[in-house]
mmCIF file of C-alpha atoms in Angstrom:
data_model
loop_
_atom_site.group_PDB
_atom_site.id
_atom_site.type_symbol
_atom_site.label_atom_id
_atom_site.label_comp_id
_atom_site.label_asym_id
_atom_site.label_seq_id
_atom_site.Cartn_x
_atom_site.Cartn_y
_atom_site.Cartn_z
ATOM 1 C CA UNK A 1 36.198 2.673 -10.015
ATOM 2 C CA UNK A 2 36.944 4.862 -13.012
ATOM 3 C CA UNK A 3 35.590 8.392 -13.463
ATOM 4 C CA UNK A 4 32.963 7.427 -16.052
ATOM 5 C CA UNK A 5 31.527 4.674 -13.846
ATOM 6 C CA UNK A 6 31.536 6.980 -10.829
ATOM 7 C CA UNK A 7 29.659 9.621 -12.830
ATOM 8 C CA UNK A 8 26.995 7.123 -13.919
ATOM 9 C CA UNK A 9 26.544 5.822 -10.373
ATOM 10 C CA UNK A 10 26.497 9.336 -8.910
ATOM 11 C CA UNK A 11 23.834 10.438 -11.402
ATOM 12 C CA UNK A 12 21.690 7.390 -10.588
ATOM 13 C CA UNK A 13 22.012 7.993 -6.841
ATOM 14 C CA UNK A 14 21.183 11.685 -7.243
ATOM 15 C CA UNK A 15 18.052 10.856 -9.272
ATOM 16 C CA UNK A 16 16.919 8.370 -6.618
ATOM 17 C CA UNK A 17 17.482 10.827 -3.777
ATOM 18 C CA UNK A 18 15.826 13.665 -5.698
ATOM 19 C CA UNK A 19 12.690 11.565 -6.251
ATOM 20 C CA UNK A 20 12.675 10.556 -2.581
ATOM 21 C CA UNK A 21 13.532 14.080 -1.414
ATOM 22 C CA UNK A 22 9.968 15.325 -1.700
ATOM 23 C CA UNK A 23 8.088 14.952 1.597
ATOM 24 C CA UNK A 24 4.927 13.600 -0.067
ATOM 25 C CA UNK A 25 6.784 11.109 -2.247
ATOM 26 C CA UNK A 26 8.810 9.885 0.721
ATOM 27 C CA UNK A 27 5.568 9.403 2.635
ATOM 28 C CA UNK A 28 4.101 7.413 -0.271
ATOM 29 C CA UNK A 29 7.195 5.220 -0.390
ATOM 30 C CA UNK A 30 7.130 4.611 3.358
ATOM 31 C CA UNK A 31 3.495 3.487 3.141
ATOM 32 C CA UNK A 32 4.347 1.230 0.200
ATOM 33 C CA UNK A 33 7.201 -0.285 2.206
ATOM 34 C CA UNK A 34 4.441 -1.823 4.351
ATOM 35 C CA UNK A 35 3.001 -3.569 1.289
ATOM 36 C CA UNK A 36 1.091 -3.056 -1.930
ATOM 37 C CA UNK A 37 -1.578 -0.325 -1.860
ATOM 38 C CA UNK A 38 -4.306 0.805 -4.240
ATOM 39 C CA UNK A 39 -4.485 4.403 -5.410
ATOM 40 C CA UNK A 40 -7.583 4.869 -3.223
ATOM 41 C CA UNK A 41 -5.750 3.588 -0.153
ATOM 42 C CA UNK A 42 -2.816 5.890 -0.840
ATOM 43 C CA UNK A 43 -5.170 8.870 -1.273
ATOM 44 C CA UNK A 44 -6.546 8.317 2.218
ATOM 45 C CA UNK A 45 -3.180 7.592 3.830
ATOM 46 C CA UNK A 46 -1.281 10.499 2.300
ATOM 47 C CA UNK A 47 -4.170 12.966 2.216
ATOM 48 C CA UNK A 48 -3.705 14.134 -1.370
ATOM 49 C CA UNK A 49 -6.232 14.578 -4.144
ATOM 50 C CA UNK A 50 -6.166 11.909 -6.822
ATOM 51 C CA UNK A 51 -4.603 14.294 -9.349
ATOM 52 C CA UNK A 52 -1.817 15.393 -6.978
ATOM 53 C CA UNK A 53 -1.170 11.796 -5.942
ATOM 54 C CA UNK A 54 -1.035 10.723 -9.596
ATOM 55 C CA UNK A 55 1.641 13.332 -10.313
ATOM 56 C CA UNK A 56 3.797 12.085 -7.444
ATOM 57 C CA UNK A 57 3.278 8.449 -8.439
ATOM 58 C CA UNK A 58 4.281 9.302 -12.020
ATOM 59 C CA UNK A 59 7.620 10.664 -10.782
ATOM 60 C CA UNK A 60 8.187 7.549 -8.675
ATOM 61 C CA UNK A 61 7.316 5.308 -11.643
ATOM 62 C CA UNK A 62 9.597 7.284 -13.961
ATOM 63 C CA UNK A 63 12.512 6.812 -11.590
ATOM 64 C CA UNK A 64 11.783 3.088 -11.244
ATOM 65 C CA UNK A 65 10.979 3.261 -7.537
ATOM 66 C CA UNK A 66 7.469 1.815 -7.830
ATOM 67 C CA UNK A 67 5.655 -0.522 -10.184
ATOM 68 C CA UNK A 68 1.976 -1.162 -10.804
ATOM 69 C CA UNK A 69 -0.486 -3.971 -11.121
ATOM 70 C CA UNK A 70 -4.011 -3.615 -12.461
ATOM 71 C CA UNK A 71 -6.923 -5.646 -11.128
ATOM 72 C CA UNK A 72 -10.115 -4.803 -13.020
ATOM 73 C CA UNK A 73 -10.278 -0.998 -12.716
ATOM 74 C CA UNK A 74 -8.087 -0.722 -9.629
ATOM 75 C CA UNK A 75 -4.384 0.066 -9.904
ATOM 76 C CA UNK A 76 -2.103 -1.185 -7.155
ATOM 77 C CA UNK A 77 1.376 0.174 -6.428
ATOM 78 C CA UNK A 78 4.330 -1.500 -4.770
ATOM 79 C CA UNK A 79 8.022 -0.774 -4.324
ATOM 80 C CA UNK A 80 10.197 -1.822 -7.227
ATOM 81 C CA UNK A 81 13.680 -3.030 -6.402
ATOM 82 C CA UNK A 82 16.003 -3.632 -3.524
ATOM 83 C CA UNK A 83 17.692 -0.240 -3.652
ATOM 84 C CA UNK A 84 14.603 1.760 -2.711
ATOM 85 C CA UNK A 85 13.767 -0.764 0.028
ATOM 86 C CA UNK A 86 17.285 -0.508 1.450
ATOM 87 C CA UNK A 87 17.185 3.302 1.502
ATOM 88 C CA UNK A 88 13.763 3.267 3.199
ATOM 89 C CA UNK A 89 15.102 0.850 5.821
ATOM 90 C CA UNK A 90 17.847 3.366 6.602
ATOM 91 C CA UNK A 91 15.315 6.202 6.774
ATOM 92 C CA UNK A 92 13.146 4.262 9.233
ATOM 93 C CA UNK A 93 16.193 3.289 11.306
ATOM 94 C CA UNK A 94 17.500 6.845 11.609
ATOM 95 C CA UNK A 95 14.106 8.587 11.807
ATOM 96 C CA UNK A 96 11.801 6.189 13.673
ATOM 97 C CA UNK A 97 8.101 7.016 13.826
#
C-alpha cells in the first residue's frame, strides 16, 4: 500500500473511531445493532432529550454510520454499512454486557 492510500484509509478509520468514541454515540450504535429504531425508541433507550439525541444522530449520519427511513412523521434509524457492524461486533466481543 502506498503512502497516499494509507493516509486516506487512516483518515477514514480515524473519523469512524472518533464518531464512535463518544459514549452516547456508541450506545446509540449498539442499540441500532439490534435492529432499526425510531427516534422515540432511541430517546427512551439512551435517556437523552430529543435535541441532544438529534445532535448525536447528525454526527453519525454525517460519518455514514447510520441511515434513515421516514414512515409518515416517524423517522427510523438503522446502521449503514458492514464496517460499522463489524466494529460493533468486536466491541461486543471484547466488552460483553
